[in-house]
CSV table of C-alpha atoms in Angstrom, one decimal:
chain,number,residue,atom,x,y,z
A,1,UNK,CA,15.6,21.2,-8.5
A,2,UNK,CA,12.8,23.5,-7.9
A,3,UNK,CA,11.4,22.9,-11.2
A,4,UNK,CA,11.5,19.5,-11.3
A,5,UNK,CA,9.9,19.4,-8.0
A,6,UNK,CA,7.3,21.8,-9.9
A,7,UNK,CA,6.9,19.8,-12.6
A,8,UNK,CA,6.4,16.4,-10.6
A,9,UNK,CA,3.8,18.1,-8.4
A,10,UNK,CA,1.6,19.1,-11.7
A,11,UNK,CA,1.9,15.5,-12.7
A,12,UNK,CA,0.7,14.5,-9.0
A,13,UNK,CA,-2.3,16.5,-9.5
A,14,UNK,CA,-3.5,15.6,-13.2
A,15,UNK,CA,-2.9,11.4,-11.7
A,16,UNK,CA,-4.7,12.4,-8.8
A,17,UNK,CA,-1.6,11.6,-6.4
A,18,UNK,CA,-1.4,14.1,-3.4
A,19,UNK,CA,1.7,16.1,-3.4
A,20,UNK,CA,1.5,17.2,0.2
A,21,UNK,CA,1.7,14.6,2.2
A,22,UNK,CA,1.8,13.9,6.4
A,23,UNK,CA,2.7,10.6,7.5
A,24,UNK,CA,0.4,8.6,9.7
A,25,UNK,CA,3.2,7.7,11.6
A,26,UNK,CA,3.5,11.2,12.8
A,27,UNK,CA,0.1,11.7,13.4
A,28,UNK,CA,-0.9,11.1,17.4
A,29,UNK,CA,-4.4,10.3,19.3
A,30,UNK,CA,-4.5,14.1,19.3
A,31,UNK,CA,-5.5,14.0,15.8
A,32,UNK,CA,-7.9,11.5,16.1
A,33,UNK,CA,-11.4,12.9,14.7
A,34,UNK,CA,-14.2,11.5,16.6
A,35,UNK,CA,-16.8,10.5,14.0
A,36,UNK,CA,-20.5,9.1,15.8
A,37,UNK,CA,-21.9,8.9,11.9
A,38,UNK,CA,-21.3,6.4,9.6
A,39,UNK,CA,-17.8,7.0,7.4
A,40,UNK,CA,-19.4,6.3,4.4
A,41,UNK,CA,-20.1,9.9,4.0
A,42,UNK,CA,-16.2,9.9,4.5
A,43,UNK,CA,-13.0,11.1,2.1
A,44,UNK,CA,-11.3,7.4,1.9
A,45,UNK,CA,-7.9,8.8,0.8
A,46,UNK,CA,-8.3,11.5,4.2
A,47,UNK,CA,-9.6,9.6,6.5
A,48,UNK,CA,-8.0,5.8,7.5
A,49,UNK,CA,-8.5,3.1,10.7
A,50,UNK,CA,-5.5,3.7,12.0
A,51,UNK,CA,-4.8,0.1,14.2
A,52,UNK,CA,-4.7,1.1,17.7
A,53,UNK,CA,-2.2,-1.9,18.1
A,54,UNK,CA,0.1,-2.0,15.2
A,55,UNK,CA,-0.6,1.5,13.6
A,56,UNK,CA,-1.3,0.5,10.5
A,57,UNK,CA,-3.2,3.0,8.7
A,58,UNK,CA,-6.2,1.0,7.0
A,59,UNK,CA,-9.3,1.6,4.9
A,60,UNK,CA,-12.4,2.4,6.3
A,61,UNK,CA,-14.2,-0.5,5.2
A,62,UNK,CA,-11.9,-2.7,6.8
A,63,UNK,CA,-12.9,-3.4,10.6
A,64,UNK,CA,-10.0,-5.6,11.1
A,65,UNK,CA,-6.3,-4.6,10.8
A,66,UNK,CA,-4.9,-6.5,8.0
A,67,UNK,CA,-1.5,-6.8,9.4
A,68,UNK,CA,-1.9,-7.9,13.1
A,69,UNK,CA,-6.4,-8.8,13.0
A,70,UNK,CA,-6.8,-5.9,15.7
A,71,UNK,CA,-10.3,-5.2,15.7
A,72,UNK,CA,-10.9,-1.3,15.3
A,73,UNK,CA,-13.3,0.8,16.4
A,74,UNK,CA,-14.3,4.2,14.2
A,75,UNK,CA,-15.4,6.1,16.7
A,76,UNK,CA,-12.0,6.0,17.8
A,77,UNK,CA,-9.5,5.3,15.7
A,78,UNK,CA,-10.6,7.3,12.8
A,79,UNK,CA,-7.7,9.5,11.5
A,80,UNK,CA,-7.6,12.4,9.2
A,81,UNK,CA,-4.6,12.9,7.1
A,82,UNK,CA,-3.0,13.8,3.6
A,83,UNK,CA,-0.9,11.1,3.5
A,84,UNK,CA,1.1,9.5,0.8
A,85,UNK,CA,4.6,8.3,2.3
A,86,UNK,CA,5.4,6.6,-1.5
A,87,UNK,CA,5.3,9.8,-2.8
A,88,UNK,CA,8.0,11.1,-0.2
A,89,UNK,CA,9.7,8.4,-0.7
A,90,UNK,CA,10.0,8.5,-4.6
A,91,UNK,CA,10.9,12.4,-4.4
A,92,UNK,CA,13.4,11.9,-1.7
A,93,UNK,CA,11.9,13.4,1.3
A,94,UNK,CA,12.1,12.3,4.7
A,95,UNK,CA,10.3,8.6,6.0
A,96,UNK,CA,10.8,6.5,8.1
A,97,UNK,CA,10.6,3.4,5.4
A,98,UNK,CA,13.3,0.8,4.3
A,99,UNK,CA,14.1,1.4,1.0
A,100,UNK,CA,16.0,-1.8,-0.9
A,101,UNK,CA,16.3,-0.8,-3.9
A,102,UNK,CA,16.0,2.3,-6.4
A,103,UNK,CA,16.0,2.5,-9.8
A,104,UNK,CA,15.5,5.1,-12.3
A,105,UNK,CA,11.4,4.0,-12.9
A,106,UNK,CA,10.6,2.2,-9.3
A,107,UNK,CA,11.7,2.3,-5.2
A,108,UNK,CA,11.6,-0.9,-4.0
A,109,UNK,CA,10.9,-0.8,0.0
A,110,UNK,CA,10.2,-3.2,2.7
A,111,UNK,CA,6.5,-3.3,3.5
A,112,UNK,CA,6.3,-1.4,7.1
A,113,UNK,CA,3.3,-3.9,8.0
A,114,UNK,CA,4.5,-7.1,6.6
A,115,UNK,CA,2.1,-10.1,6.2
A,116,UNK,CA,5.3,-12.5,6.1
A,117,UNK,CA,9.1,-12.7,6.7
A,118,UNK,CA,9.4,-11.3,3.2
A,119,UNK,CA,7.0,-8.8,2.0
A,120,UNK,CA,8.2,-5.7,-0.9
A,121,UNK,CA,6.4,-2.8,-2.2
A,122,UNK,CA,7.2,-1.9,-5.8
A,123,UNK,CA,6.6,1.2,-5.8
A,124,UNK,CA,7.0,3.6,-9.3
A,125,UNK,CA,8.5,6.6,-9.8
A,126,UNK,CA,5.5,8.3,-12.0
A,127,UNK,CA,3.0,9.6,-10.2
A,128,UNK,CA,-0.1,7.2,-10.8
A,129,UNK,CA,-2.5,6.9,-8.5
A,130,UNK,CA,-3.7,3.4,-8.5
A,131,UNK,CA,-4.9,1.1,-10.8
A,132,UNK,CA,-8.3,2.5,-11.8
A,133,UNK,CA,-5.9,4.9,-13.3
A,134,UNK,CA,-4.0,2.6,-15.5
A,135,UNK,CA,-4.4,2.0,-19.1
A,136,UNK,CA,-2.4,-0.5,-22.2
A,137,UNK,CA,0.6,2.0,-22.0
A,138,UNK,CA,1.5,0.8,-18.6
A,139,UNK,CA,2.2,-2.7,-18.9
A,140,UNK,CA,5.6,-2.6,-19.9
A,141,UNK,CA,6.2,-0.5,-16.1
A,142,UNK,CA,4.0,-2.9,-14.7
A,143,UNK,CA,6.2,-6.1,-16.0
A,144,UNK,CA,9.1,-4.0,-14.8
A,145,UNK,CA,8.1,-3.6,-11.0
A,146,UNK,CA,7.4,-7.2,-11.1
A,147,UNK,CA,11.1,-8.1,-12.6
A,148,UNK,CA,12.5,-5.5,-10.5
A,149,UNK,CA,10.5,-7.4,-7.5
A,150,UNK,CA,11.8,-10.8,-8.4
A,151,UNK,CA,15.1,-9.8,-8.3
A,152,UNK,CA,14.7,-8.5,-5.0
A,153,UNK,CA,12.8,-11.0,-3.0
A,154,UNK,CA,15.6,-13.7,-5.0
A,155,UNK,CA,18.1,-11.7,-3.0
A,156,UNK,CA,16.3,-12.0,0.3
A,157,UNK,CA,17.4,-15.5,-0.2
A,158,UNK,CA,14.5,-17.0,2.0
A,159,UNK,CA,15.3,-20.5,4.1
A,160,UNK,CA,12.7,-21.8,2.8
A,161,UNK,CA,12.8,-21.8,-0.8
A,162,UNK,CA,16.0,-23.6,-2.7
A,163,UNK,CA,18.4,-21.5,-4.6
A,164,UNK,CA,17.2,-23.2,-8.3
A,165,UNK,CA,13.6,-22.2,-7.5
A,166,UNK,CA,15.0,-18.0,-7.4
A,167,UNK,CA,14.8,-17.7,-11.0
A,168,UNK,CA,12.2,-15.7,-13.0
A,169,UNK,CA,10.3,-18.9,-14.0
A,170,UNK,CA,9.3,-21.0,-11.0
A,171,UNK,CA,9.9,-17.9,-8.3
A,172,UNK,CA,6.4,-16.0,-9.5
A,173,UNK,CA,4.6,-19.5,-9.1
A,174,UNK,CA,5.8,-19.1,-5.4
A,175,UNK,CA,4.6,-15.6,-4.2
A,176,UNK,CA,1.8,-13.8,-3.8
A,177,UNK,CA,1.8,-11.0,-6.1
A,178,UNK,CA,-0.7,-8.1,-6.9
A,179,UNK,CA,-2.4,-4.5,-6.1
A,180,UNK,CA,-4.9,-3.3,-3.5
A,181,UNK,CA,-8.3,-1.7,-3.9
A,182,UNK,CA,-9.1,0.7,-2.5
A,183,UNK,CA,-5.8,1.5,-1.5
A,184,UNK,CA,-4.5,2.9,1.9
A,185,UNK,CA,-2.0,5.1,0.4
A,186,UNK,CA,-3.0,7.0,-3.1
A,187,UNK,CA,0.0,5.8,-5.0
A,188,UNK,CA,0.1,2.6,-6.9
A,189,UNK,CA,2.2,-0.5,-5.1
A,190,UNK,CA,2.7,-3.5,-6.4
A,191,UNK,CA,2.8,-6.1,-3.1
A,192,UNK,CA,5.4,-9.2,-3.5
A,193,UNK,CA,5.1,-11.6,-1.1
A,194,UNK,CA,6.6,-14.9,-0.3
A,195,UNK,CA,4.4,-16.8,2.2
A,196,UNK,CA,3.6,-17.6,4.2
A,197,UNK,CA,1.2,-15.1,5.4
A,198,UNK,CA,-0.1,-14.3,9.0
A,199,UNK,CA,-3.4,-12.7,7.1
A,200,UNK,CA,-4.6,-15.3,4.4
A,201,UNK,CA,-7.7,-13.2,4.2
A,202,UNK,CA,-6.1,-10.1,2.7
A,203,UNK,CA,-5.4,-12.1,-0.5
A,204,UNK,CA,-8.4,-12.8,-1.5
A,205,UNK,CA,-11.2,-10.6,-3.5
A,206,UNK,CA,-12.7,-8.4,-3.5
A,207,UNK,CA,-10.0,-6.0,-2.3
A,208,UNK,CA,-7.0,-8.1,-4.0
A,209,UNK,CA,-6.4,-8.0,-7.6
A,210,UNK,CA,-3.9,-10.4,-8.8
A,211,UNK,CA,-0.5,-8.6,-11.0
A,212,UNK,CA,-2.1,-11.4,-13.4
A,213,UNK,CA,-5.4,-10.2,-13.3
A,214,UNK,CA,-4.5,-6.5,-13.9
A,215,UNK,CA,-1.6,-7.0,-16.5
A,216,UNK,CA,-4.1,-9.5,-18.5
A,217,UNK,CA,-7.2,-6.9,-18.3
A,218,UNK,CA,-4.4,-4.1,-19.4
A,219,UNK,CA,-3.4,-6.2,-22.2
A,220,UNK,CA,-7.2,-6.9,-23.7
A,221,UNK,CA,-9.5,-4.1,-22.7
A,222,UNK,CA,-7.1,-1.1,-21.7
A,223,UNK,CA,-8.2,-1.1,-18.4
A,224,UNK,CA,-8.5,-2.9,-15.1
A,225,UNK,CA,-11.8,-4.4,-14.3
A,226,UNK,CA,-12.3,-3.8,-10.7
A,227,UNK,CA,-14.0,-6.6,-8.3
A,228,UNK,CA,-17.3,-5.6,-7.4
A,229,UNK,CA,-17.4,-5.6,-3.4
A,230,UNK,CA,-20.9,-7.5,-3.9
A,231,UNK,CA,-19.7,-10.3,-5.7
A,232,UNK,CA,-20.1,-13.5,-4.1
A,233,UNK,CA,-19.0,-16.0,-6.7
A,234,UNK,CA,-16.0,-18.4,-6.0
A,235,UNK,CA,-12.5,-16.4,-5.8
A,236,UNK,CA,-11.2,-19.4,-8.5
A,237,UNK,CA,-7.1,-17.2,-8.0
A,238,UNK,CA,-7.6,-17.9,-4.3
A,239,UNK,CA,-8.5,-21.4,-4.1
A,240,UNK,CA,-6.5,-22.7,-7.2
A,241,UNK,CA,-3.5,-21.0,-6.2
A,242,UNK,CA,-3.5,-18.8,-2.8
A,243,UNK,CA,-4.6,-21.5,-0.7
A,244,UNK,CA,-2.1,-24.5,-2.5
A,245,UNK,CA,0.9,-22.1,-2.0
A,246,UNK,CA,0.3,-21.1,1.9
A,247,UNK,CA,-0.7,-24.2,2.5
A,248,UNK,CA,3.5,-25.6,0.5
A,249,UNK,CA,5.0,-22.9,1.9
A,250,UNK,CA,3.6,-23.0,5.7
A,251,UNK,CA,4.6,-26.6,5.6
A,252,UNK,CA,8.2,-25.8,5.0
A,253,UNK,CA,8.9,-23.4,7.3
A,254,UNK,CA,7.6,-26.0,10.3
A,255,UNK,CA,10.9,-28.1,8.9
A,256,UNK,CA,13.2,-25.3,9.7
């Protein structure tokens, strides 16, 4: 066991994954580094907003909690920490998550600060940082979190959706599906969602790439090509298919 432990930490550190990790949720306002200068000049995957309402660890960019829209304050809710609680969780070490399901090549867990009813993290086994770190060779893993996902959320058997709309074909037209970044842990997560969502914001670029967007760009250049944060053309994924879903799916659950 020691070995493999070994051997999984020297893949952590050539993907760029942290192998040591402490938990935010363990972390209190004594750890708390007071910052009066701008955390640009910060570590993103050290430092997070941590919500001072929900706890949610978040990026620094983000002044608003993405999970509960608590407005946060860097002078005082900047925290300093080596976390990576998907790494724990994949190696079998203590958290405090939900795990649904695991399989040989991903951990499926319930997102600990859902944006619906029914939110997953696909999480994978191998040590990959996030999806700068991708390349062709992972799209077969990446069309397996996703079928692995499916399955999952199908068996959450929401009131809202019918039983003959579960399947693989018209269930993906339903959900919100795709990868964070930057990311607020430094371990790639696929996010599954089935809306709909208290934070319609946190689906929409530049932070949000689509599972679509990222397994295409795989699939033609070998690599993902990031949203630029400056980019103020129409988010087309959004509108044509964010927006229609919510809007289905929020429309429904007033019925029930």
């Amino acid at each position: 066991m020691a070995t493999v432990t070994r051997v999984f930490s020297r893949l952590a550190r050539r993907h760029g994954v942290v192998a040591s990790c402490r938990p935010f949720h363990n972390l209190n306002r004594n750890h708390l580094v007071r910052h009066s200068s701008s955390t640009s000049q910060l570590d993103p995957e050290r430092y997070k907003l941590v919500c001072p309402a929900c706890q949610k660890p978040n990026i620094l960019t983000s002044p608003i909690c993405t999970a509960c829209h608590a407005v946060m304050d860097p002078a005082k809710d900047l925290v300093c920490s080596d976390n990576n609680v998907f790494f724990d969780i994949v190696q079998g070490r203590p958290h405090t998550n939900i795990v649904l399901l695991r399989t040989p090549s991903v951990v499926v867990i319930q997102d600990k600060y859902p944006s619906s009813a029914h939110h997953i993290d696909v999480v994978p086994v191998e040590p990959i940082k996030d999806i700068t770190k991708l390349n062709r060779s992972h799209v077969p893993l990446l069309k397996e979190m996703f079928a692995v996902g499916l399955d999952v959320l199908a068996r959450l058997r929401p009131e809202h959706l019918h039983p003959t709309e579960l399947d693989h074909v018209t269930l993906p037209r339903l959900i919100f599906a795709g990868f964070n970044m930057p990311v607020s842990v430094p371990h790639l997560h696929l996010h599954m969602v089935i809306p709909p969502v208290r934070n319609l914001e946190a689906y929409r670029k530049p932070r949000h790439h689509p599972y679509e967007k990222v397994v295409g760009d795989l699939s033609t250049s070998g690599k993902v090509s990031i949203n630029d944060v400056n980019d103020t053309t129409p988010d087309i994924h959004f509108e044509s298919f964010i927006k229609p879903v919510q809007a289905l799916l929020s429309s429904r659950t007033r019925k029930i």
